[in-house]
PDB file of C-alpha atoms in Angstrom:
ATOM      1  CA  LEU A  14     206.686 277.277  79.152  1.00  0.00           C
ATOM      2  CA  ALA A  15     209.243 278.526  76.650  1.00  0.00           C
ATOM      3  CA  LYS A  16     208.102 281.440  74.529  1.00  0.00           C
ATOM      4  CA  THR A  17     208.485 281.185  70.767  1.00  0.00           C
ATOM      5  CA  THR A  18     209.171 283.778  68.100  1.00  0.00           C
ATOM      6  CA  GLN A  19     208.412 283.310  64.411  1.00  0.00           C
ATOM      7  CA  PRO A  20     208.100 285.575  61.373  1.00  0.00           C
ATOM      8  CA  ILE A  21     204.612 287.020  61.052  1.00  0.00           C
ATOM      9  CA  SER A  22     204.322 286.212  57.359  1.00  0.00           C
ATOM     10  CA  MET A  23     206.120 284.604  54.426  1.00  0.00           C
ATOM     11  CA  ASP A  24     205.471 284.433  50.702  1.00  0.00           C
ATOM     12  CA  SER A  25     206.423 281.632  48.356  1.00  0.00           C
ATOM     13  CA  TYR A  26     205.623 280.207  44.935  1.00  0.00           C
ATOM     14  CA  GLU A  27     204.332 276.800  44.007  1.00  0.00           C
ATOM     15  CA  GLY A  28     207.028 274.159  43.782  1.00  0.00           C
ATOM     16  CA  GLN A  29     209.481 275.956  46.039  1.00  0.00           C
ATOM     17  CA  GLU A  30     210.822 274.689  49.347  1.00  0.00           C
ATOM     18  CA  VAL A  31     209.735 276.798  52.299  1.00  0.00           C
ATOM     19  CA  ASN A  32     211.640 277.024  55.558  1.00  0.00           C
ATOM     20  CA  ILE A  33     210.033 278.648  58.584  1.00  0.00           C
ATOM     21  CA  THR A  34     212.323 279.239  61.547  1.00  0.00           C
ATOM     22  CA  CYS A  35     211.176 279.526  65.127  1.00  0.00           C
ATOM     23  CA  SER A  36     213.221 280.824  68.053  1.00  0.00           C
ATOM     24  CA  HIS A  37     212.772 279.355  71.530  1.00  0.00           C
ATOM     25  CA  ASN A  38     215.772 280.596  73.480  1.00  0.00           C
ATOM     26  CA  ASN A  39     214.437 279.516  76.875  1.00  0.00           C
ATOM     27  CA  ILE A  40     213.626 275.921  75.975  1.00  0.00           C
ATOM     28  CA  ALA A  41     214.106 273.538  78.886  1.00  0.00           C
ATOM     29  CA  THR A  42     215.736 270.127  78.876  1.00  0.00           C
ATOM     30  CA  ASN A  43     212.419 268.274  79.002  1.00  0.00           C
ATOM     31  CA  ASP A  44     210.682 270.448  76.415  1.00  0.00           C
ATOM     32  CA  TYR A  45     209.885 269.291  72.895  1.00  0.00           C
ATOM     33  CA  ILE A  46     208.884 271.189  69.776  1.00  0.00           C
ATOM     34  CA  THR A  47     205.664 270.788  67.825  1.00  0.00           C
ATOM     35  CA  TRP A  48     204.365 272.488  64.692  1.00  0.00           C
ATOM     36  CA  TYR A  49     200.711 272.909  63.826  1.00  0.00           C
ATOM     37  CA  GLN A  50     199.028 274.117  60.632  1.00  0.00           C
ATOM     38  CA  GLN A  51     195.765 276.050  60.570  1.00  0.00           C
ATOM     39  CA  PHE A  52     193.475 276.839  57.650  1.00  0.00           C
ATOM     40  CA  PRO A  53     190.770 279.531  57.912  1.00  0.00           C
ATOM     41  CA  SER A  54     187.695 278.467  59.883  1.00  0.00           C
ATOM     42  CA  GLN A  55     189.357 275.252  61.032  1.00  0.00           C
ATOM     43  CA  GLY A  56     191.199 274.172  64.141  1.00  0.00           C
ATOM     44  CA  PRO A  57     194.972 273.707  64.085  1.00  0.00           C
ATOM     45  CA  ARG A  58     196.268 270.395  62.756  1.00  0.00           C
ATOM     46  CA  PHE A  59     199.378 268.600  63.988  1.00  0.00           C
ATOM     47  CA  ILE A  60     202.202 268.536  61.423  1.00  0.00           C
ATOM     48  CA  ILE A  61     205.385 267.339  63.068  1.00  0.00           C
ATOM     49  CA  GLN A  62     207.112 267.043  66.417  1.00  0.00           C
ATOM     50  CA  GLY A  63     210.704 266.638  67.542  1.00  0.00           C
ATOM     51  CA  TYR A  64     213.217 266.913  70.344  1.00  0.00           C
ATOM     52  CA  LYS A  65     216.562 267.234  68.586  1.00  0.00           C
ATOM     53  CA  THR A  66     218.337 266.726  65.240  1.00  0.00           C
ATOM     54  CA  LYS A  67     216.058 265.980  62.308  1.00  0.00           C
ATOM     55  CA  VAL A  68     212.608 264.494  62.006  1.00  0.00           C
ATOM     56  CA  THR A  69     210.870 263.786  58.714  1.00  0.00           C
ATOM     57  CA  ASN A  70     207.377 262.590  57.902  1.00  0.00           C
ATOM     58  CA  GLU A  71     205.232 262.521  54.788  1.00  0.00           C
ATOM     59  CA  VAL A  72     204.350 266.191  55.133  1.00  0.00           C
ATOM     60  CA  ALA A  73     207.429 268.044  56.380  1.00  0.00           C
ATOM     61  CA  SER A  74     210.852 267.952  57.962  1.00  0.00           C
ATOM     62  CA  LEU A  75     211.865 269.500  61.244  1.00  0.00           C
ATOM     63  CA  PHE A  76     215.462 270.558  61.862  1.00  0.00           C
ATOM     64  CA  ILE A  77     216.616 271.224  65.417  1.00  0.00           C
ATOM     65  CA  PRO A  78     220.231 272.293  66.076  1.00  0.00           C
ATOM     66  CA  ALA A  79     222.237 270.935  68.970  1.00  0.00           C
ATOM     67  CA  ASP A  80     221.521 273.887  71.273  1.00  0.00           C
ATOM     68  CA  ARG A  81     217.760 273.523  70.574  1.00  0.00           C
ATOM     69  CA  LYS A  82     217.246 277.282  70.800  1.00  0.00           C
ATOM     70  CA  SER A  83     215.583 277.293  67.409  1.00  0.00           C
ATOM     71  CA  SER A  84     213.888 274.955  64.989  1.00  0.00           C
ATOM     72  CA  THR A  85     213.086 275.064  61.282  1.00  0.00           C
ATOM     73  CA  LEU A  86     210.020 273.617  59.629  1.00  0.00           C
ATOM     74  CA  SER A  87     210.742 272.666  56.032  1.00  0.00           C
ATOM     75  CA  LEU A  88     207.923 272.175  53.541  1.00  0.00           C
ATOM     76  CA  PRO A  89     209.165 270.643  50.283  1.00  0.00           C
ATOM     77  CA  ARG A  90     207.657 271.774  46.984  1.00  0.00           C
ATOM     78  CA  VAL A  91     204.733 273.749  48.369  1.00  0.00           C
ATOM     79  CA  SER A  92     201.419 273.996  46.578  1.00  0.00           C
ATOM     80  CA  LEU A  93     198.578 276.513  46.816  1.00  0.00           C
ATOM     81  CA  SER A  94     196.920 274.270  49.389  1.00  0.00           C
ATOM     82  CA  ASP A  95     199.816 274.857  51.789  1.00  0.00           C
ATOM     83  CA  THR A  96     198.650 278.449  52.251  1.00  0.00           C
ATOM     84  CA  ALA A  97     197.906 278.527  55.975  1.00  0.00           C
ATOM     85  CA  VAL A  98     199.139 279.746  59.335  1.00  0.00           C
ATOM     86  CA  TYR A  99     201.925 277.689  60.899  1.00  0.00           C
ATOM     87  CA  TYR A 100     202.492 277.635  64.644  1.00  0.00           C
ATOM     88  CA  CYS A 101     205.607 276.573  66.500  1.00  0.00           C
ATOM     89  CA  LEU A 102     205.023 275.465  70.072  1.00  0.00           C
ATOM     90  CA  VAL A 103     207.160 274.198  72.915  1.00  0.00           C
ATOM     91  CA  GLY A 104     205.650 271.783  75.372  1.00  0.00           C
ATOM     92  CA  THR A 105     206.748 269.711  78.326  1.00  0.00           C
ATOM     93  CA  ASP A 106     207.221 265.965  78.170  1.00  0.00           C
ATOM     94  CA  GLN A 107     204.121 265.333  80.258  1.00  0.00           C
ATOM     95  CA  GLY A 108     201.832 267.416  78.092  1.00  0.00           C
ATOM     96  CA  GLY A 109     199.333 269.863  79.431  1.00  0.00           C
ATOM     97  CA  LYS A 110     198.503 273.233  77.985  1.00  0.00           C
ATOM     98  CA  LEU A 111     200.283 274.494  74.892  1.00  0.00           C
ATOM     99  CA  ILE A 112     200.806 278.213  74.395  1.00  0.00           C
ATOM    100  CA  PHE A 113     200.284 279.408  70.836  1.00  0.00           C
ATOM    101  CA  GLY A 114     202.034 282.477  69.494  1.00  0.00           C
ATOM    102  CA  GLN A 115     200.822 284.536  66.572  1.00  0.00           C
ATOM    103  CA  GLY A 116     202.114 282.025  64.043  1.00  0.00           C
ATOM    104  CA  THR A 117     203.521 282.502  60.545  1.00  0.00           C
ATOM    105  CA  GLU A 118     201.065 283.204  57.763  1.00  0.00           C
ATOM    106  CA  LEU A 119     202.386 281.458  54.665  1.00  0.00           C
ATOM    107  CA  SER A 120     201.043 282.571  51.320  1.00  0.00           C
ATOM    108  CA  VAL A 121     201.805 280.354  48.324  1.00  0.00           C
ATOM    109  CA  LYS A 122     201.329 281.981  44.947  1.00  0.00           C
ATOM    110  CA  PRO A 123     200.979 280.338  41.545  1.00  0.00           C
TER     111      PRO A 123
ATOM    112  CA  ASP B  26     187.594 257.707  64.927  1.00  0.00           C
ATOM    113  CA  THR B  27     185.384 260.575  63.836  1.00  0.00           C
ATOM    114  CA  GLY B  28     187.590 263.305  65.194  1.00  0.00           C
ATOM    115  CA  VAL B  29     186.728 266.064  67.646  1.00  0.00           C
ATOM    116  CA  SER B  30     183.207 267.359  67.165  1.00  0.00           C
ATOM    117  CA  GLN B  31     181.957 270.776  68.242  1.00  0.00           C
ATOM    118  CA  ASP B  32     178.420 272.058  68.312  1.00  0.00           C
ATOM    119  CA  PRO B  33     177.163 274.467  67.172  1.00  0.00           C
ATOM    120  CA  ARG B  34     179.494 275.656  64.399  1.00  0.00           C
ATOM    121  CA  HIS B  35     178.101 279.158  64.598  1.00  0.00           C
ATOM    122  CA  LYS B  36     176.267 281.050  67.320  1.00  0.00           C
ATOM    123  CA  ILE B  37     174.867 284.560  67.176  1.00  0.00           C
ATOM    124  CA  THR B  38     173.607 286.018  70.407  1.00  0.00           C
ATOM    125  CA  LYS B  39     172.721 289.342  71.950  1.00  0.00           C
ATOM    126  CA  ARG B  40     174.820 290.954  74.623  1.00  0.00           C
ATOM    127  CA  GLY B  41     173.816 289.778  78.061  1.00  0.00           C
ATOM    128  CA  GLN B  42     172.584 286.369  76.977  1.00  0.00           C
ATOM    129  CA  ASN B  43     174.073 283.075  78.116  1.00  0.00           C
ATOM    130  CA  VAL B  44     175.516 280.611  75.614  1.00  0.00           C
ATOM    131  CA  THR B  45     176.715 277.025  75.898  1.00  0.00           C
ATOM    132  CA  PHE B  46     178.977 275.116  73.553  1.00  0.00           C
ATOM    133  CA  ARG B  47     179.542 271.390  73.418  1.00  0.00           C
ATOM    134  CA  CYS B  48     182.651 269.403  72.531  1.00  0.00           C
ATOM    135  CA  ASP B  49     182.813 265.669  71.891  1.00  0.00           C
ATOM    136  CA  PRO B  50     186.429 264.498  71.975  1.00  0.00           C
ATOM    137  CA  ILE B  51     187.978 261.490  70.294  1.00  0.00           C
ATOM    138  CA  SER B  52     186.612 258.604  72.329  1.00  0.00           C
ATOM    139  CA  GLU B  53     189.819 257.181  73.748  1.00  0.00           C
ATOM    140  CA  HIS B  54     191.287 260.583  74.644  1.00  0.00           C
ATOM    141  CA  ASN B  55     191.312 261.449  78.335  1.00  0.00           C
ATOM    142  CA  ARG B  56     192.433 265.082  78.038  1.00  0.00           C
ATOM    143  CA  LEU B  57     190.267 267.870  76.705  1.00  0.00           C
ATOM    144  CA  TYR B  58     191.256 271.478  76.091  1.00  0.00           C
ATOM    145  CA  TRP B  59     189.381 274.699  75.367  1.00  0.00           C
ATOM    146  CA  TYR B  60     190.982 277.567  73.466  1.00  0.00           C
ATOM    147  CA  ARG B  61     189.672 280.886  72.199  1.00  0.00           C
ATOM    148  CA  GLN B  62     190.874 282.520  69.009  1.00  0.00           C
ATOM    149  CA  THR B  63     190.268 285.987  67.601  1.00  0.00           C
ATOM    150  CA  LEU B  64     191.029 287.095  64.070  1.00  0.00           C
ATOM    151  CA  GLY B  65     194.736 287.299  63.342  1.00  0.00           C
ATOM    152  CA  GLN B  66     195.781 285.818  66.663  1.00  0.00           C
ATOM    153  CA  GLY B  67     196.854 282.372  67.730  1.00  0.00           C
ATOM    154  CA  PRO B  68     194.576 280.245  69.905  1.00  0.00           C
ATOM    155  CA  GLU B  69     194.518 281.389  73.541  1.00  0.00           C
ATOM    156  CA  PHE B  70     194.418 278.706  76.231  1.00  0.00           C
ATOM    157  CA  LEU B  71     191.309 278.751  78.433  1.00  0.00           C
ATOM    158  CA  THR B  72     191.219 275.522  80.411  1.00  0.00           C
ATOM    159  CA  TYR B  73     191.830 271.793  80.260  1.00  0.00           C
ATOM    160  CA  PHE B  74     190.549 268.572  81.806  1.00  0.00           C
ATOM    161  CA  GLN B  75     192.078 265.239  82.511  1.00  0.00           C
ATOM    162  CA  ASN B  76     189.142 262.855  82.614  1.00  0.00           C
ATOM    163  CA  GLU B  77     186.523 264.778  84.613  1.00  0.00           C
ATOM    164  CA  ALA B  78     188.992 266.877  86.618  1.00  0.00           C
ATOM    165  CA  GLN B  79     189.620 270.454  85.552  1.00  0.00           C
ATOM    166  CA  LEU B  80     193.390 270.717  85.980  1.00  0.00           C
ATOM    167  CA  GLU B  81     194.082 274.260  84.904  1.00  0.00           C
ATOM    168  CA  LYS B  82     192.150 277.405  84.142  1.00  0.00           C
ATOM    169  CA  SER B  83     193.589 280.530  82.573  1.00  0.00           C
ATOM    170  CA  ARG B  84     193.784 283.569  84.834  1.00  0.00           C
ATOM    171  CA  LEU B  85     192.490 285.517  81.865  1.00  0.00           C
ATOM    172  CA  LEU B  86     189.213 283.654  82.104  1.00  0.00           C
ATOM    173  CA  SER B  87     186.613 285.693  83.907  1.00  0.00           C
ATOM    174  CA  ASP B  88     184.116 284.083  86.256  1.00  0.00           C
ATOM    175  CA  ARG B  89     181.509 284.413  83.525  1.00  0.00           C
ATOM    176  CA  PHE B  90     183.134 281.411  81.875  1.00  0.00           C
ATOM    177  CA  SER B  91     182.651 277.906  83.187  1.00  0.00           C
ATOM    178  CA  ALA B  92     183.511 274.544  81.745  1.00  0.00           C
ATOM    179  CA  GLU B  93     182.490 271.057  82.738  1.00  0.00           C
ATOM    180  CA  ARG B  94     183.332 267.568  81.664  1.00  0.00           C
ATOM    181  CA  PRO B  95     180.956 265.208  83.462  1.00  0.00           C
ATOM    182  CA  LYS B  96     181.979 261.561  83.389  1.00  0.00           C
ATOM    183  CA  GLY B  97     185.143 262.461  81.509  1.00  0.00           C
ATOM    184  CA  SER B  98     183.510 262.325  78.114  1.00  0.00           C
ATOM    185  CA  PHE B  99     182.012 265.361  76.368  1.00  0.00           C
ATOM    186  CA  SER B 100     182.569 268.862  77.679  1.00  0.00           C
ATOM    187  CA  THR B 101     180.530 272.051  77.770  1.00  0.00           C
ATOM    188  CA  LEU B 102     181.740 275.626  77.894  1.00  0.00           C
ATOM    189  CA  GLU B 103     179.242 278.183  79.148  1.00  0.00           C
ATOM    190  CA  ILE B 104     179.561 281.935  78.900  1.00  0.00           C
ATOM    191  CA  GLN B 105     177.186 283.928  81.059  1.00  0.00           C
ATOM    192  CA  ARG B 106     176.126 287.509  80.377  1.00  0.00           C
ATOM    193  CA  THR B 107     177.969 287.636  77.081  1.00  0.00           C
ATOM    194  CA  GLU B 108     179.825 290.770  76.053  1.00  0.00           C
ATOM    195  CA  GLN B 109     180.892 291.916  72.606  1.00  0.00           C
ATOM    196  CA  GLY B 110     184.479 291.138  73.528  1.00  0.00           C
ATOM    197  CA  ASP B 111     183.549 287.476  73.833  1.00  0.00           C
ATOM    198  CA  SER B 112     183.105 287.278  70.071  1.00  0.00           C
ATOM    199  CA  ALA B 113     185.675 284.742  68.910  1.00  0.00           C
ATOM    200  CA  MET B 114     186.208 281.208  67.664  1.00  0.00           C
ATOM    201  CA  TYR B 115     186.072 278.724  70.539  1.00  0.00           C
ATOM    202  CA  LEU B 116     188.190 275.679  69.849  1.00  0.00           C
ATOM    203  CA  CYS B 117     188.161 272.331  71.575  1.00  0.00           C
ATOM    204  CA  ALA B 118     190.998 269.825  71.397  1.00  0.00           C
ATOM    205  CA  SER B 119     191.557 266.401  72.841  1.00  0.00           C
ATOM    206  CA  SER B 120     194.572 264.212  73.432  1.00  0.00           C
ATOM    207  CA  PHE B 121     195.650 261.024  75.094  1.00  0.00           C
ATOM    208  CA  GLU B 122     197.723 261.749  78.140  1.00  0.00           C
ATOM    209  CA  GLY B 123     201.226 260.629  77.569  1.00  0.00           C
ATOM    210  CA  PHE B 124     204.712 261.426  76.509  1.00  0.00           C
ATOM    211  CA  ARG B 125     204.745 264.434  74.180  1.00  0.00           C
ATOM    212  CA  GLU B 126     201.058 264.270  73.496  1.00  0.00           C
ATOM    213  CA  LYS B 127     199.544 265.650  70.316  1.00  0.00           C
ATOM    214  CA  LEU B 128     196.401 267.742  70.349  1.00  0.00           C
ATOM    215  CA  PHE B 129     193.580 267.059  67.912  1.00  0.00           C
ATOM    216  CA  PHE B 130     191.362 270.072  67.358  1.00  0.00           C
ATOM    217  CA  GLY B 131     187.753 270.402  66.332  1.00  0.00           C
ATOM    218  CA  SER B 132     186.559 272.938  63.776  1.00  0.00           C
ATOM    219  CA  GLY B 133     185.446 275.341  66.462  1.00  0.00           C
ATOM    220  CA  THR B 134     182.336 277.313  67.354  1.00  0.00           C
ATOM    221  CA  GLN B 135     182.243 280.843  65.975  1.00  0.00           C
ATOM    222  CA  LEU B 136     180.510 283.145  68.463  1.00  0.00           C
ATOM    223  CA  SER B 137     179.205 286.554  67.468  1.00  0.00           C
ATOM    224  CA  VAL B 138     177.845 288.775  70.230  1.00  0.00           C
ATOM    225  CA  LEU B 139     175.713 291.639  68.929  1.00  0.00           C
TER     226      LEU B 139
END
């Protein structure tokens, strides 16, 4: 499974757009990228998933360049409630175990 | 759909005791995962089931840990002869086997070994 690298922490202010970039240099052809969000004392929650180009849902956008060696999670106009840890994961098409890294701790300030 | 349920939410035990946790997955999900998480770290994979079959178990998991999923429904994770290093949040997740499956996590069981 491809290993991922993300910044340990990021700070932002309410109303700003936040972009968290993840590196996955060894991603394989059949691998896809998923982002999860985790609040304290809760399990991770699925945010968004993609294979290439751009994916958007009601929560976030995911940008994946053509070489797929990185991906960027974009959170538009963050609020205090977006303060959480964000994990980037790479998984195979057929599922199975996902390996979590240390994640990015996002702190949104008023 | 009531989500993934874990019981208990908190468990305090003394070193050397055995503990058992239960996970009830989303009913139509056939895959069930166990992870362990310590403060400041991401969840660490322990094991997963497809229906009642245990398909993979982490090499990091000592033989004091055992998991079962009888009849492919709920699952239990037992830790025998607990050690202080076992203190962690134990997370359960379930998914429906398929293309690029998504994991749905429970709120976890927080274990404290004194």
